[in-house]
Short mmCIF file of C-alpha atoms in Angstrom, two decimals:
data_model
loop_
_atom_site.label_atom_id
_atom_site.label_comp_id
_atom_site.label_asym_id
_atom_site.label_seq_id
_atom_site.Cartn_x
_atom_site.Cartn_y
_atom_site.Cartn_z
CA MET A 8 111.29 191.71 197.28
CA GLY A 9 110.09 191.73 193.67
CA LEU A 10 112.27 191.70 190.55
CA PHE A 11 111.97 195.45 190.05
CA ASP A 12 112.94 196.12 193.66
CA LYS A 13 115.98 193.85 193.33
CA LEU A 14 117.10 195.63 190.15
CA LEU A 15 116.65 199.02 191.82
CA LYS A 16 118.60 197.89 194.89
CA GLY A 17 121.43 196.68 192.63
CA ALA A 18 121.59 200.07 190.92
CA VAL A 19 121.65 201.86 194.28
CA ASP A 20 124.52 199.65 195.49
CA ALA A 21 126.48 200.27 192.29
CA ILE A 22 126.11 204.06 192.57
CA ASP A 23 127.09 204.02 196.24
CA ASN A 24 130.19 201.89 195.57
CA ALA A 25 131.26 204.16 192.70
CA ALA A 26 130.97 207.19 194.99
CA ALA A 27 133.14 205.46 197.59
CA LYS A 28 135.88 204.78 195.04
CA ASN A 29 135.91 208.47 194.23
CA GLY A 30 136.51 209.25 197.86
CA ASN A 31 133.11 210.81 198.20
CA GLY A 32 131.66 208.33 200.63
CA PRO A 33 128.10 206.90 200.46
CA THR A 34 125.48 208.92 198.58
CA GLY A 35 122.75 208.12 201.06
CA LEU A 36 120.72 206.32 198.40
CA LYS A 37 120.76 203.08 200.41
CA ASP A 38 119.02 204.73 203.35
CA LEU A 39 116.50 206.39 201.04
CA PHE A 40 115.85 203.03 199.35
CA ASP A 41 115.25 201.37 202.73
CA GLN A 42 112.85 204.15 203.71
CA ALA A 43 110.95 203.77 200.42
CA MET A 44 110.67 199.99 200.85
CA ASP A 45 109.42 200.50 204.39
CA LYS A 46 106.69 202.86 203.18
CA LYS A 47 105.74 200.36 200.47
CA ASN A 48 105.48 197.46 202.95
CA GLU A 49 103.50 199.60 205.36
CA ALA A 50 101.06 200.61 202.64
CA ILE A 51 100.59 197.06 201.34
CA ASN A 52 100.87 194.91 204.44
CA GLY A 53 100.52 197.35 207.30
CA THR A 54 103.98 196.35 208.50
CA SER A 55 107.34 198.08 208.48
CA SER A 56 110.86 196.75 208.02
CA SER A 57 113.35 196.19 210.82
CA THR A 58 115.60 198.81 209.25
CA ALA A 59 113.02 201.54 209.70
CA SER A 60 111.77 200.38 213.08
CA SER A 61 115.30 200.43 214.46
CA LYS A 62 115.65 204.13 213.69
CA PRO A 63 114.49 206.66 216.30
CA SER A 64 111.21 208.36 215.41
CA THR A 65 111.27 212.10 214.91
CA ALA A 66 107.49 212.43 214.52
CA THR A 67 105.52 214.95 216.58
CA SER A 68 101.84 215.29 217.36
CA ASN A 69 101.44 217.81 214.56
CA THR A 70 100.31 216.03 211.38
CA SER A 71 102.22 218.17 208.88
CA SER A 72 105.45 218.11 210.88
CA SER A 73 105.09 214.33 211.29
CA LYS A 74 105.00 213.94 207.53
CA ARG A 75 108.10 216.06 207.18
CA SER A 76 109.99 214.16 209.88
CA ASN A 77 109.13 210.79 208.33
CA CYS A 78 110.69 211.95 205.09
CA ALA A 79 113.72 213.52 206.75
CA TYR A 80 117.12 212.07 205.93
CA THR A 81 120.22 212.21 208.08
CA ARG A 82 123.52 211.80 206.23
CA PRO A 83 125.51 208.79 207.45
CA THR A 84 128.36 209.32 209.86
CA TYR A 85 131.76 207.68 209.44
CA THR A 86 133.84 205.93 212.08
CA THR A 87 137.38 204.73 211.50
CA PRO A 88 137.91 201.23 212.97
CA GLN A 89 140.34 201.11 215.87
CA GLU A 90 142.50 198.57 214.04
CA VAL A 91 143.00 201.12 211.25
CA LEU A 92 143.93 203.86 213.73
CA ASP A 93 146.39 201.46 215.37
CA THR A 94 148.34 201.02 212.11
CA ALA A 95 149.88 204.45 212.70
CA SER A 96 152.48 202.75 214.90
CA ILE A 97 153.53 200.38 212.10
CA PRO A 98 156.46 201.74 210.02
CA ALA A 99 155.38 202.63 206.49
CA LYS A 100 156.25 200.15 203.77
CA PRO A 101 158.94 201.26 201.28
CA SER A 102 157.68 203.70 198.68
CA ARG A 103 157.57 202.80 195.01
CA GLU A 104 157.32 204.89 191.86
CA ILE A 105 153.86 205.23 190.34
CA THR A 106 153.56 206.15 186.65
CA TYR A 107 150.65 206.69 184.30
CA GLU A 108 149.92 208.74 181.17
CA ILE A 109 147.65 211.70 180.57
CA PHE A 110 146.86 213.74 177.45
CA ASP A 111 147.51 217.46 177.22
CA GLY A 112 147.45 220.18 174.58
CA LYS A 113 144.62 222.03 172.89
CA ASP A 114 143.62 218.92 170.93
CA ALA A 115 144.88 216.37 173.47
CA GLU A 116 147.75 215.71 171.10
CA ILE A 117 150.47 215.64 173.76
CA ARG A 118 151.11 212.40 175.65
CA VAL A 119 152.57 213.07 179.09
CA LYS A 120 153.98 210.61 181.62
CA VAL A 121 153.17 211.49 185.22
CA SER A 122 155.26 209.95 188.00
CA PHE A 123 155.54 210.22 191.78
CA ASP A 124 156.57 208.12 194.77
CA LEU A 125 153.88 206.63 197.01
CA SER A 126 154.12 204.78 200.31
CA GLY A 127 153.73 201.01 200.03
CA ASP A 128 150.94 201.27 202.61
CA PHE A 129 148.64 202.28 199.74
CA ILE A 130 147.43 199.75 197.17
CA GLU A 131 146.06 200.84 193.80
CA THR A 132 142.34 200.34 193.21
CA GLU A 133 140.02 200.94 190.30
CA CYS A 134 138.63 204.47 190.26
CA GLU A 135 136.98 207.02 188.00
CA PHE A 136 139.67 209.67 188.29
CA ASP A 137 143.38 209.82 187.41
CA TYR A 138 144.75 207.51 190.10
CA GLY A 139 143.48 206.04 193.37
CA ALA A 140 144.92 203.83 196.11
CA MET A 141 143.49 202.66 199.43
CA TYR A 142 145.38 202.71 202.71
CA LEU A 143 145.84 198.97 203.36
CA PRO A 144 149.14 198.55 205.22
CA ASN A 145 148.32 195.00 206.27
CA CYS A 146 147.54 193.77 202.75
CA ASP A 147 149.68 192.93 199.75
CA ASP A 148 149.07 193.47 196.04
CA ASP A 149 147.14 190.19 195.78
CA PHE A 150 143.70 191.53 196.60
CA ASP A 151 140.49 192.54 194.85
CA ASP A 152 141.09 195.91 193.20
CA ASN A 153 137.33 196.49 193.28
CA TYR A 154 137.45 196.52 197.08
CA SER A 155 135.91 199.59 198.66
CA ASP A 156 135.30 200.68 202.24
CA HIS A 157 133.85 204.05 203.19
CA ASN A 158 135.99 204.15 206.35
CA THR A 159 139.36 203.44 204.75
CA PRO A 160 141.67 206.40 203.95
CA TYR A 161 142.06 206.92 200.21
CA PHE A 162 144.92 208.47 198.22
CA GLU A 163 143.82 210.29 195.07
CA MET A 164 145.10 212.14 192.01
CA VAL A 165 142.15 214.16 190.72
CA SER A 166 141.85 216.34 187.62
CA ALA A 167 138.23 217.38 188.19
CA PRO A 168 137.64 217.96 191.92
CA ASP A 169 134.38 218.64 193.75
CA ASN A 170 133.20 222.23 193.98
CA GLU A 171 134.77 222.95 197.39
CA ILE A 172 138.32 222.17 196.26
CA TYR A 173 137.81 223.44 192.71
CA HIS A 174 136.77 226.91 193.88
CA MET A 175 139.46 226.99 196.57
CA ILE A 176 142.21 226.30 194.03
CA ASP A 177 140.72 228.78 191.58
CA LYS A 178 140.55 231.49 194.27
CA CYS A 179 144.15 230.91 195.37
CA GLN A 180 145.47 230.96 191.82
CA ASN A 181 143.85 234.37 191.46
CA GLY A 182 145.59 235.75 194.53
CA GLY A 183 142.90 235.07 197.11
CA THR A 184 142.95 233.12 200.37
CA PRO A 185 140.30 230.48 201.15
CA ASP A 186 138.02 231.20 204.08
CA ASN A 187 136.77 227.66 204.69
CA ALA A 188 140.04 225.74 205.10
CA MET A 189 141.02 223.89 208.27
CA MET A 190 144.63 224.47 207.20
CA PHE A 191 146.18 226.49 204.38
CA LEU A 192 149.86 227.05 203.60
CA ARG A 193 151.42 228.47 200.45
CA VAL A 194 154.28 226.41 198.98
CA ASP A 195 157.16 227.92 197.00
CA ASP A 196 159.76 225.13 196.87
CA MET A 197 158.02 222.47 194.74
CA GLY A 198 158.12 224.08 191.32
CA SER A 199 155.61 226.17 189.44
CA ARG A 200 152.90 223.50 189.32
CA ILE A 201 152.30 223.40 193.08
CA GLN A 202 151.37 226.62 194.91
CA PHE A 203 149.82 225.53 198.23
CA LYS A 204 148.66 222.71 200.48
CA ALA A 205 145.44 222.69 202.48
CA LYS A 206 143.06 220.66 204.59
CA VAL A 207 139.29 220.97 204.22
CA LYS A 208 136.11 219.18 205.21
CA ASN A 209 134.18 218.10 202.13
CA ARG A 210 130.41 218.02 201.69
CA PHE A 211 130.26 214.47 203.07
CA GLY A 212 131.98 215.45 206.31
CA LYS A 213 135.24 213.76 205.36
CA ILE A 214 138.65 215.44 205.49
CA GLU A 215 140.75 216.14 202.40
CA TYR A 216 144.44 216.94 202.83
CA PHE A 217 145.88 217.94 199.47
CA TYR A 218 148.31 219.92 197.33
CA ASN A 219 147.02 221.72 194.30
CA CYS A 220 149.04 220.35 191.38
CA GLN A 221 148.61 221.39 187.77
CA PHE A 222 148.74 218.13 185.81
CA HIS A 223 147.89 219.78 182.48
CA ASP A 224 148.97 222.96 180.71
CA GLU A 225 145.88 223.47 178.54
CA PHE A 226 143.02 222.60 180.89
CA ASN A 227 142.02 221.53 184.44
CA PRO A 228 144.40 223.78 186.40
CA GLN A 229 142.40 222.91 189.54
CA SER A 230 143.76 219.34 189.80
CA TYR A 231 145.27 218.05 193.05
CA ILE A 232 147.16 215.30 194.92
CA GLY A 233 145.64 214.31 198.26
CA VAL A 234 144.22 211.84 200.73
CA CYS A 235 140.66 211.56 202.04
CA TYR A 236 139.86 210.23 205.52
CA ASN A 237 137.26 210.36 208.27
CA ALA A 238 137.02 213.34 210.61
CA ASP A 239 137.86 211.17 213.62
CA VAL A 240 141.40 210.73 212.24
CA VAL A 241 142.19 214.44 212.71
CA GLY A 242 144.90 215.01 215.31
CA THR A 243 145.87 211.33 215.53
CA PRO A 244 149.22 209.69 214.67
CA LEU A 245 147.48 208.10 211.69
CA GLU A 246 146.73 211.53 210.22
CA LYS A 247 150.42 212.41 210.39
CA LYS A 248 151.27 209.19 208.57
CA LEU A 249 148.71 209.85 205.83
CA MET A 250 149.84 213.45 205.41
CA ALA A 251 153.49 212.34 205.15
CA ALA A 252 152.56 210.04 202.26
CA VAL A 253 150.92 212.92 200.40
CA ASP A 254 153.89 215.20 201.13
CA GLU A 255 156.21 212.64 199.53
CA ALA A 256 153.97 212.20 196.48
CA ALA A 257 153.79 215.96 195.91
CA ARG A 258 157.52 216.43 196.46
CA THR A 259 158.40 213.73 193.90
CA PHE A 260 155.74 214.65 191.31
CA ARG A 261 157.17 214.79 187.78
CA ARG A 262 155.84 215.32 184.24
CA GLU A 263 157.57 214.14 181.07
CA VAL A 264 156.33 214.66 177.50
CA VAL A 265 156.35 211.25 175.81
CA ALA A 266 155.13 212.16 172.34
CA ILE A 267 153.31 214.81 170.34
CA GLU A 268 150.83 213.30 167.92
CA ASP A 269 149.69 214.86 164.66
CA ARG A 270 145.95 215.48 164.89
CA PRO A 271 145.15 217.97 162.09
CA PHE A 272 141.40 217.34 162.06
CA ARG A 273 140.73 218.01 165.73
#
């Protein structure tokens, strides 16, 4: 593999890992990269890589359809390890209070402290949204916060959700009812910032169980508190455990204005 190929592979890995931390799973770029390298090797050397040869051929006798099938891409599937499913029988670790600050107001002049309680089974990790924590009940806080695993359930506080959840929240806030939810229930006992909870399958085939929760007053009313996990967790004791953690976080969600800054030129 040449220098350019190595640099390109590094960029693909970085993008895929960033997507995983956002709870969006792999982008599929790795598979596309492997397919491209296979085509390159075949063109130069007349050989193909083990990655491509291990995949079942979808080619037919028709030339044009063969070309299409060789370029076809199947999105990866996700499987939750049995040892992760088995952790459902382990009592949840004591919850602890999570706090962080956001900015609100027309000119982002209002500093707000957000707080909620989260099960100790989740450990905070680096992410590109408000707050993220992976379900790691057998680990302690002494671990690499850059760790990512596409098959590990992920707790998330998100101000700018993907289109599926964004439009669902927007529709519900305007009096509608979503037509693509696996579960939908309006909530009227958690204050004015939370109106419903729902469960949906996202565009990657993963499940999102969440509460809409308005973090800000001036913008991003489509924010939410939730957990993302593989479809094979649905209906298992582990799903109940994950949902209970989100229920607690939503129930204990609080906002407190810390300061209002003077920003006359914004």
